[in-house]
Every structure is written in structure tokens, then in C-alpha cells.
CSV table of N, CA and C and ligand atoms in Angstrom, one decimal:
chain,number,residue,atom,x,y,z
A,24,UNK,N,14.2,5.4,2.5
A,24,UNK,CA,15.2,4.4,3.0
A,24,UNK,C,14.7,2.9,2.6
A,25,UNK,N,15.6,2.1,2.2
A,25,UNK,CA,15.3,0.8,1.8
A,25,UNK,C,15.0,-0.1,3.1
A,26,UNK,N,13.9,-1.0,3.0
A,26,UNK,CA,13.6,-1.9,4.1
A,26,UNK,C,13.3,-3.2,3.4
A,27,UNK,N,13.8,-4.2,4.0
A,27,UNK,CA,13.5,-5.6,3.5
A,27,UNK,C,12.2,-6.2,4.2
A,28,UNK,N,11.5,-7.0,3.5
A,28,UNK,CA,10.2,-7.5,4.1
A,28,UNK,C,10.3,-9.0,4.2
A,29,UNK,N,9.9,-9.6,5.3
A,29,UNK,CA,9.8,-10.9,5.5
A,29,UNK,C,8.5,-11.3,6.2
A,30,UNK,N,7.9,-12.3,5.6
A,30,UNK,CA,6.6,-12.8,6.2
A,30,UNK,C,6.6,-14.4,6.2
A,31,UNK,N,6.1,-15.0,7.2
A,31,UNK,CA,5.9,-16.4,7.2
A,31,UNK,C,4.8,-16.9,6.4
A,32,UNK,N,3.9,-16.0,5.9
A,32,UNK,CA,2.8,-16.3,5.1
A,32,UNK,C,3.2,-16.6,3.5
A,33,UNK,N,4.5,-16.3,3.3
A,33,UNK,CA,5.0,-16.6,1.9
A,33,UNK,C,6.4,-17.4,2.1
A,34,UNK,N,6.7,-18.2,1.1
A,34,UNK,CA,7.9,-19.0,1.2
A,34,UNK,C,9.1,-18.2,1.4
A,35,UNK,N,10.0,-18.8,2.3
A,35,UNK,CA,11.3,-18.1,2.4
A,35,UNK,C,12.1,-18.1,1.1
A,36,UNK,N,13.0,-17.2,1.0
A,36,UNK,CA,13.8,-17.1,-0.2
A,36,UNK,C,14.6,-18.4,-0.5
A,37,UNK,N,14.8,-18.8,-1.7
A,37,UNK,CA,15.5,-19.9,-2.0
A,37,UNK,C,17.0,-19.6,-2.4
A,38,UNK,N,17.3,-18.4,-2.3
A,38,UNK,CA,18.6,-17.9,-2.7
A,38,UNK,C,18.9,-16.6,-2.0
A,39,UNK,N,19.9,-15.9,-2.5
A,39,UNK,CA,20.4,-14.7,-1.9
A,39,UNK,C,19.6,-13.4,-2.2
A,40,UNK,N,18.3,-13.5,-1.8
A,40,UNK,CA,17.4,-12.3,-2.0
A,40,UNK,C,16.4,-12.3,-0.9
A,41,UNK,N,15.7,-11.1,-0.8
A,41,UNK,CA,14.6,-10.9,0.1
A,41,UNK,C,13.3,-11.2,-0.5
A,42,UNK,N,12.3,-11.5,0.3
A,42,UNK,CA,11.0,-11.7,-0.3
A,42,UNK,C,10.5,-10.5,-1.0
A,43,UNK,N,10.8,-9.3,-0.4
A,43,UNK,CA,10.5,-8.0,-0.9
A,43,UNK,C,11.2,-6.9,-0.4
A,44,UNK,N,11.3,-5.9,-1.1
A,44,UNK,CA,12.0,-4.6,-0.6
A,44,UNK,C,11.0,-3.5,-0.9
A,45,UNK,N,11.2,-2.4,0.0
A,45,UNK,CA,10.4,-1.2,-0.1
A,45,UNK,C,11.1,0.0,0.2
A,46,UNK,N,10.8,1.1,-0.3
A,46,UNK,CA,11.3,2.3,0.2
A,46,UNK,C,10.1,3.2,1.0
A,47,UNK,N,9.1,2.5,1.2
A,47,UNK,CA,7.9,3.1,1.8
A,47,UNK,C,7.0,3.7,0.8
A,48,UNK,N,7.4,3.8,-0.4
A,48,UNK,CA,6.4,4.2,-1.5
A,48,UNK,C,6.1,3.2,-2.5
A,49,UNK,N,7.2,2.5,-2.9
A,49,UNK,CA,7.1,1.4,-3.9
A,49,UNK,C,7.6,0.1,-3.2
A,50,UNK,N,6.9,-1.0,-3.5
A,50,UNK,CA,7.3,-2.3,-3.0
A,50,UNK,C,7.6,-3.2,-4.2
A,51,UNK,N,8.7,-3.9,-4.1
A,51,UNK,CA,9.2,-4.8,-5.2
A,51,UNK,C,9.1,-6.2,-4.6
A,52,UNK,N,8.3,-7.1,-5.1
A,52,UNK,CA,8.4,-8.5,-4.6
A,52,UNK,C,9.5,-9.2,-5.4
A,53,UNK,N,10.1,-10.2,-4.7
A,53,UNK,CA,10.9,-11.1,-5.5
A,53,UNK,C,10.0,-12.0,-6.4
A,54,UNK,N,10.7,-12.6,-7.4
A,54,UNK,CA,9.9,-13.5,-8.2
A,54,UNK,C,9.4,-14.6,-7.3
A,55,UNK,N,8.1,-14.9,-7.4
A,55,UNK,CA,7.6,-16.0,-6.7
A,55,UNK,C,7.3,-17.3,-7.5
A,56,UNK,N,8.0,-18.4,-7.2
A,56,UNK,CA,7.7,-19.6,-7.8
A,56,UNK,C,6.6,-20.3,-7.0
A,57,UNK,N,6.1,-21.5,-7.5
A,57,UNK,CA,5.1,-22.2,-6.8
A,57,UNK,C,5.5,-23.0,-5.6
A,58,UNK,N,6.0,-22.3,-4.6
A,58,UNK,CA,6.4,-22.9,-3.3
A,58,UNK,C,5.3,-22.5,-2.3
A,59,UNK,N,4.9,-23.5,-1.5
A,59,UNK,CA,4.0,-23.1,-0.4
A,59,UNK,C,4.8,-22.4,0.7
A,60,UNK,N,4.1,-21.7,1.6
A,60,UNK,CA,4.8,-21.0,2.7
A,60,UNK,C,5.7,-22.0,3.5
A,61,UNK,N,5.3,-23.3,3.5
A,61,UNK,CA,6.1,-24.3,4.2
A,61,UNK,C,7.3,-24.9,3.4
A,62,UNK,N,7.4,-24.4,2.1
A,62,UNK,CA,8.5,-24.7,1.3
A,62,UNK,C,8.2,-25.9,0.3
A,63,UNK,N,7.0,-26.4,0.2
A,63,UNK,CA,6.7,-27.4,-0.7
A,63,UNK,C,6.6,-26.9,-2.1
A,64,UNK,N,7.4,-27.5,-3.0
A,64,UNK,CA,7.4,-27.0,-4.4
A,64,UNK,C,6.4,-27.7,-5.2
A,65,UNK,N,5.4,-27.0,-5.9
A,65,UNK,CA,4.4,-27.6,-6.7
A,65,UNK,C,4.8,-27.6,-8.1
A,66,UNK,N,6.0,-28.0,-8.4
A,66,UNK,CA,6.5,-28.1,-9.8
A,66,UNK,C,5.8,-29.1,-10.7
A,67,UNK,N,5.2,-30.1,-10.0
A,67,UNK,CA,4.5,-31.2,-10.8
A,67,UNK,C,3.0,-30.8,-11.1
A,68,UNK,N,2.6,-29.7,-10.5
A,68,UNK,CA,1.1,-29.3,-10.7
A,68,UNK,C,1.0,-28.5,-12.0
A,69,UNK,N,-0.3,-28.4,-12.5
A,69,UNK,CA,-0.5,-27.8,-13.8
A,69,UNK,C,-0.2,-26.3,-13.6
A,70,UNK,N,-0.2,-25.6,-14.8
A,70,UNK,CA,0.3,-24.1,-14.8
A,70,UNK,C,-0.8,-23.3,-14.0
A,71,UNK,N,-2.0,-23.7,-14.1
A,71,UNK,CA,-3.1,-22.9,-13.3
A,71,UNK,C,-2.7,-22.9,-11.8
A,72,UNK,N,-2.5,-24.2,-11.4
A,72,UNK,CA,-2.1,-24.3,-10.0
A,72,UNK,C,-0.8,-23.5,-9.6
A,73,UNK,N,0.1,-23.7,-10.5
A,73,UNK,CA,1.4,-23.0,-10.2
A,73,UNK,C,1.3,-21.4,-10.2
A,74,UNK,N,0.4,-21.0,-11.2
A,74,UNK,CA,0.1,-19.6,-11.2
A,74,UNK,C,-0.6,-19.1,-9.9
A,75,UNK,N,-1.6,-19.9,-9.5
A,75,UNK,CA,-2.3,-19.6,-8.3
A,75,UNK,C,-1.4,-19.5,-7.1
A,76,UNK,N,-0.5,-20.5,-7.0
A,76,UNK,CA,0.4,-20.6,-5.8
A,76,UNK,C,1.3,-19.3,-5.8
A,77,UNK,N,1.8,-19.0,-7.0
A,77,UNK,CA,2.8,-17.9,-7.1
A,77,UNK,C,2.1,-16.6,-6.8
A,78,UNK,N,0.9,-16.4,-7.3
A,78,UNK,CA,0.2,-15.2,-7.0
A,78,UNK,C,-0.3,-15.1,-5.5
A,79,UNK,N,-0.6,-16.3,-4.9
A,79,UNK,CA,-0.9,-16.3,-3.5
A,79,UNK,C,0.3,-15.8,-2.7
A,80,UNK,N,1.4,-16.1,-3.1
A,80,UNK,CA,2.7,-15.7,-2.5
A,80,UNK,C,2.8,-14.1,-2.6
A,81,UNK,N,2.6,-13.7,-3.8
A,81,UNK,CA,2.7,-12.3,-4.1
A,81,UNK,C,1.7,-11.5,-3.1
A,82,UNK,N,0.5,-12.0,-3.1
A,82,UNK,CA,-0.6,-11.4,-2.3
A,82,UNK,C,-0.3,-11.4,-0.8
A,83,UNK,N,0.3,-12.5,-0.3
A,83,UNK,CA,0.7,-12.6,1.0
A,83,UNK,C,1.8,-11.5,1.4
A,84,UNK,N,2.7,-11.4,0.5
A,84,UNK,CA,3.7,-10.4,0.8
A,84,UNK,C,3.1,-9.1,0.8
A,85,UNK,N,2.2,-8.7,-0.2
A,85,UNK,CA,1.6,-7.4,-0.2
A,85,UNK,C,0.8,-7.2,1.1
A,86,UNK,N,0.0,-8.2,1.5
A,86,UNK,CA,-0.9,-8.1,2.7
A,86,UNK,C,-0.1,-7.9,3.9
A,87,UNK,N,1.1,-8.4,4.0
A,87,UNK,CA,2.0,-8.2,5.2
A,87,UNK,C,2.4,-6.7,5.3
A,88,UNK,N,2.2,-6.0,4.2
A,88,UNK,CA,2.5,-4.5,4.3
A,88,UNK,C,1.2,-3.7,4.1
A,89,UNK,N,0.1,-4.3,4.3
A,89,UNK,CA,-1.1,-3.6,4.3
A,89,UNK,C,-1.6,-3.3,2.9
A,90,UNK,N,-1.0,-3.9,1.9
A,90,UNK,CA,-1.4,-3.6,0.5
A,90,UNK,C,-2.2,-4.8,-0.1
A,91,UNK,N,-2.8,-4.6,-1.2
A,91,UNK,CA,-3.5,-5.7,-1.9
A,91,UNK,C,-3.4,-5.6,-3.4
A,92,UNK,N,-4.1,-6.4,-4.1
A,92,UNK,CA,-4.0,-6.4,-5.6
A,92,UNK,C,-4.3,-5.1,-6.2
A,93,UNK,N,-5.1,-4.3,-5.6
A,93,UNK,CA,-5.5,-3.0,-6.2
A,93,UNK,C,-4.3,-2.0,-6.2
A,94,UNK,N,-3.3,-2.3,-5.3
A,94,UNK,CA,-2.1,-1.5,-5.2
A,94,UNK,C,-1.0,-1.8,-6.2
A,95,UNK,N,-1.2,-2.9,-7.0
A,95,UNK,CA,-0.1,-3.4,-7.9
A,95,UNK,C,-0.1,-2.6,-9.1
A,96,UNK,N,1.1,-2.1,-9.4
A,96,UNK,CA,1.3,-1.2,-10.6
A,96,UNK,C,1.7,-2.0,-11.8
A,97,UNK,N,2.6,-3.0,-11.5
A,97,UNK,CA,3.2,-3.8,-12.7
A,97,UNK,C,3.5,-5.2,-12.2
A,98,UNK,N,3.3,-6.1,-13.2
A,98,UNK,CA,3.6,-7.5,-12.9
A,98,UNK,C,4.5,-8.1,-14.0
A,99,UNK,N,5.4,-8.8,-13.6
A,99,UNK,CA,6.2,-9.7,-14.6
A,99,UNK,C,5.9,-11.1,-14.4
A,100,UNK,N,5.5,-11.8,-15.5
A,100,UNK,CA,5.3,-13.1,-15.4
A,100,UNK,C,6.3,-13.9,-16.3
A,101,UNK,N,6.9,-14.9,-15.8
A,101,UNK,CA,7.9,-15.6,-16.6
A,101,UNK,C,7.4,-17.1,-16.7
A,102,UNK,N,7.4,-17.6,-17.9
A,102,UNK,CA,6.9,-19.0,-18.2
A,102,UNK,C,8.1,-19.7,-18.8
A,103,UNK,N,8.1,-21.0,-18.4
A,103,UNK,CA,9.2,-21.8,-19.1
A,103,UNK,C,8.6,-22.3,-20.5
A,104,UNK,N,7.4,-22.0,-20.8
A,104,UNK,CA,6.8,-22.4,-22.1
A,104,UNK,C,5.7,-21.4,-22.4
A,105,UNK,N,5.9,-20.6,-23.4
A,105,UNK,CA,4.9,-19.6,-23.7
A,105,UNK,C,3.5,-20.2,-24.2
A,106,UNK,N,3.5,-21.5,-24.5
A,106,UNK,CA,2.3,-22.2,-24.9
A,106,UNK,C,1.4,-22.2,-23.6
A,107,UNK,N,1.9,-22.0,-22.4
A,107,UNK,CA,1.1,-22.0,-21.2
A,107,UNK,C,0.4,-20.6,-20.9
A,108,UNK,N,0.6,-19.7,-21.9
A,108,UNK,CA,0.1,-18.4,-21.7
A,108,UNK,C,-1.3,-18.3,-21.3
A,109,UNK,N,-2.2,-19.0,-22.1
A,109,UNK,CA,-3.7,-18.9,-21.9
A,109,UNK,C,-4.0,-19.5,-20.6
A,110,UNK,N,-3.4,-20.6,-20.2
A,110,UNK,CA,-3.8,-21.2,-18.9
A,110,UNK,C,-3.3,-20.3,-17.8
A,111,UNK,N,-2.1,-19.7,-17.9
A,111,UNK,CA,-1.7,-18.8,-16.9
A,111,UNK,C,-2.6,-17.6,-16.8
A,112,UNK,N,-2.9,-17.0,-18.0
A,112,UNK,CA,-3.7,-15.8,-18.1
A,112,UNK,C,-5.1,-16.0,-17.5
A,113,UNK,N,-5.7,-17.1,-17.6
A,113,UNK,CA,-7.1,-17.4,-17.1
A,113,UNK,C,-7.1,-17.3,-15.6
A,114,UNK,N,-6.1,-18.0,-15.0
A,114,UNK,CA,-6.0,-17.9,-13.5
A,114,UNK,C,-5.6,-16.5,-13.0
A,115,UNK,N,-4.6,-16.0,-13.7
A,115,UNK,CA,-4.1,-14.6,-13.3
A,115,UNK,C,-5.3,-13.6,-13.4
A,116,UNK,N,-6.2,-13.6,-14.3
A,116,UNK,CA,-7.2,-12.7,-14.5
A,116,UNK,C,-8.2,-12.7,-13.2
A,117,UNK,N,-8.2,-13.8,-12.5
A,117,UNK,CA,-9.2,-13.8,-11.3
A,117,UNK,C,-8.6,-13.0,-10.2
A,118,UNK,N,-7.3,-12.7,-10.2
A,118,UNK,CA,-6.7,-11.9,-9.1
A,118,UNK,C,-6.7,-10.4,-9.4
A,119,UNK,N,-7.0,-10.0,-10.6
A,119,UNK,CA,-7.0,-8.6,-11.0
A,119,UNK,C,-8.2,-8.4,-11.8
A,120,UNK,N,-9.4,-8.4,-11.2
A,120,UNK,CA,-10.6,-8.3,-12.0
A,120,UNK,C,-10.9,-6.9,-12.5
A,121,UNK,N,-10.5,-5.9,-11.7
A,121,UNK,CA,-10.7,-4.5,-12.0
A,121,UNK,C,-9.4,-3.7,-12.2
A,122,UNK,N,-9.4,-2.9,-13.2
A,122,UNK,CA,-8.1,-2.0,-13.4
A,122,UNK,C,-6.9,-2.9,-13.2
A,123,UNK,N,-6.8,-4.0,-14.0
A,123,UNK,CA,-5.5,-4.8,-13.9
A,123,UNK,C,-4.3,-4.0,-14.1
A,124,UNK,N,-3.2,-4.4,-13.3
A,124,UNK,CA,-1.9,-3.6,-13.5
A,124,UNK,C,-1.3,-3.9,-14.9
A,125,UNK,N,-0.3,-3.1,-15.3
A,125,UNK,CA,0.5,-3.3,-16.4
A,125,UNK,C,1.1,-4.7,-16.2
A,126,UNK,N,1.5,-5.3,-17.3
A,126,UNK,CA,2.1,-6.7,-17.1
A,126,UNK,C,3.0,-7.0,-18.3
A,127,UNK,N,4.0,-7.7,-18.1
A,127,UNK,CA,4.8,-8.4,-19.1
A,127,UNK,C,4.7,-9.8,-18.9
A,128,UNK,N,4.6,-10.6,-19.9
A,128,UNK,CA,4.6,-12.1,-19.8
A,128,UNK,C,5.6,-12.5,-20.9
A,129,UNK,N,6.6,-13.4,-20.5
A,129,UNK,CA,7.5,-13.8,-21.5
A,129,UNK,C,8.0,-15.3,-21.1
A,130,UNK,N,8.4,-15.9,-22.2
A,130,UNK,CA,9.1,-17.3,-21.9
A,130,UNK,C,10.6,-17.0,-21.7
A,131,UNK,N,11.0,-17.8,-20.7
A,131,UNK,CA,12.4,-17.8,-20.4
A,131,UNK,C,12.9,-19.3,-20.6
A,132,UNK,N,14.2,-19.5,-20.6
A,132,UNK,CA,14.8,-20.8,-20.9
A,132,UNK,C,14.5,-21.8,-19.8
A,133,UNK,N,14.5,-21.4,-18.6
A,133,UNK,CA,14.2,-22.2,-17.4
A,133,UNK,C,14.1,-21.4,-16.2
A,134,UNK,N,13.4,-22.0,-15.2
A,134,UNK,CA,13.1,-21.2,-14.0
A,134,UNK,C,13.7,-21.9,-12.8
A,135,UNK,N,14.0,-21.3,-11.6
A,135,UNK,CA,14.6,-22.0,-10.5
A,135,UNK,C,13.7,-23.1,-10.1
A,136,UNK,N,14.4,-24.2,-9.6
A,136,UNK,CA,13.7,-25.4,-9.0
A,136,UNK,C,12.8,-26.1,-10.0
A,137,UNK,N,12.9,-25.8,-11.3
A,137,UNK,CA,12.1,-26.5,-12.3
A,137,UNK,C,10.7,-26.0,-12.4
A,138,UNK,N,10.4,-24.9,-11.8
A,138,UNK,CA,9.1,-24.3,-11.9
A,138,UNK,C,8.7,-24.0,-13.2
A,139,UNK,N,7.4,-24.0,-13.5
A,139,UNK,CA,6.8,-23.6,-14.8
A,139,UNK,C,6.5,-22.0,-14.9
A,140,UNK,N,6.4,-21.4,-13.7
A,140,UNK,CA,5.8,-20.1,-13.6
A,140,UNK,C,6.7,-19.4,-12.5
A,141,UNK,N,7.0,-18.1,-12.8
A,141,UNK,CA,7.6,-17.2,-11.7
A,141,UNK,C,6.9,-15.9,-11.9
A,142,UNK,N,6.4,-15.3,-10.8
A,142,UNK,CA,5.7,-14.0,-10.9
A,142,UNK,C,6.2,-13.1,-9.9
A,143,UNK,N,6.5,-11.8,-10.4
A,143,UNK,CA,6.9,-10.7,-9.4
A,143,UNK,C,6.0,-9.5,-9.7
A,144,UNK,N,5.9,-8.7,-8.7
A,144,UNK,CA,5.0,-7.5,-8.7
A,144,UNK,C,5.7,-6.3,-8.1
A,145,UNK,N,5.3,-5.2,-8.6
A,145,UNK,CA,5.7,-3.9,-8.1
A,145,UNK,C,4.4,-3.1,-7.6
A,146,UNK,N,4.4,-2.6,-6.4
A,146,UNK,CA,3.2,-2.1,-5.9
A,146,UNK,C,3.4,-0.7,-5.3
A,147,UNK,N,2.4,0.0,-5.2
A,147,UNK,CA,2.3,1.4,-4.5
A,147,UNK,C,1.9,1.1,-3.1
A,148,UNK,N,2.9,1.4,-2.2
A,148,UNK,CA,2.5,1.2,-0.8
A,148,UNK,C,2.6,2.5,0.0
A,149,UNK,N,2.6,3.6,-0.8
A,149,UNK,CA,2.6,4.9,-0.1
A,149,UNK,C,1.3,5.2,0.6
A,150,UNK,N,1.4,6.0,1.6
A,150,UNK,CA,0.1,6.4,2.3
A,150,UNK,C,-0.7,7.3,1.4
A,151,UNK,N,-2.0,7.1,1.4
A,151,UNK,CA,-2.8,7.9,0.5
A,151,UNK,C,-3.0,9.3,1.1
B,29,DHA,C1,13.3,-17.5,-7.1
B,29,DHA,C2,13.8,-16.3,-7.2
B,29,DHA,N1,13.1,-15.1,-7.1
B,29,DHA,C3,15.3,-16.2,-7.4
B,29,DHA,O1,16.0,-17.2,-7.3
B,29,DHA,O2,15.8,-15.0,-7.5
């Protein structure tokens, strides 16, 4: 059965979506842009900082469900400029040092709120 997830440790949705949804086995986070949990937008920060903030949000959502980076199966990374790939990837790699999940990274025309980075994850939250 579908359940929506809400945690104060990640920013509230900026539109008509939930922070994450799960069926108890698989968890889907919404795309996380570089907003602090208080709602401050870090759109003027460099891509490394935006990547860090977005991934911190993903991790906070996972942790609210008792999961962590090791449970992530797939990540999608959206960049407003693919030339930022290396800078994003360097920061990203520090979050997934062992057995990194599958990932897609792509350039899109623009992201909500003028962000440079948006990151979403799919994780295994089933009981072992
Ligand atoms: C920021 C988003 N995840 C959205 O607008 O869908």
C-alpha cells in the first residue's frame, strides 16, 4: 500500500508532490533541489554546494525511514548545465563510496526555482 513520507529534516515540497512515497519495499524521493530544511534556496551557491544540499535532503528523507545511502538502488541527477558534471560528480562520489547505485545524469533546460541541480533517489526499504 502506498504511504507518503514527510520529515522536517528535509525541505517541504515546493509544489504538488510529497517528499517521498513508499510501498514498504521501494521508496521514491521527490527530486531534491538545494533548499535547506528551513526553505532557504542555495541557488547562488556553486554546484558542489548545491549537490551537497540536494543529497543531504535525499539522505534525510531516507534516514526518516531508517534507510541510508547503502539502500539506494538508483539516482537521477538533473543539471541545468552538463558542463557542471565533473563538479557534481566529485561531491556526489563522497556520498556513495562503496557499491554506488545506478545513476543517470542529464542536462535539462531549466530546474525549479532556478536551481542548478536536482537529485532524486529510489531505495530499497524492505525488511531484510
Ligand atoms: C522540486 C520538485 N521535485 C518538483 O517541483 O517536482
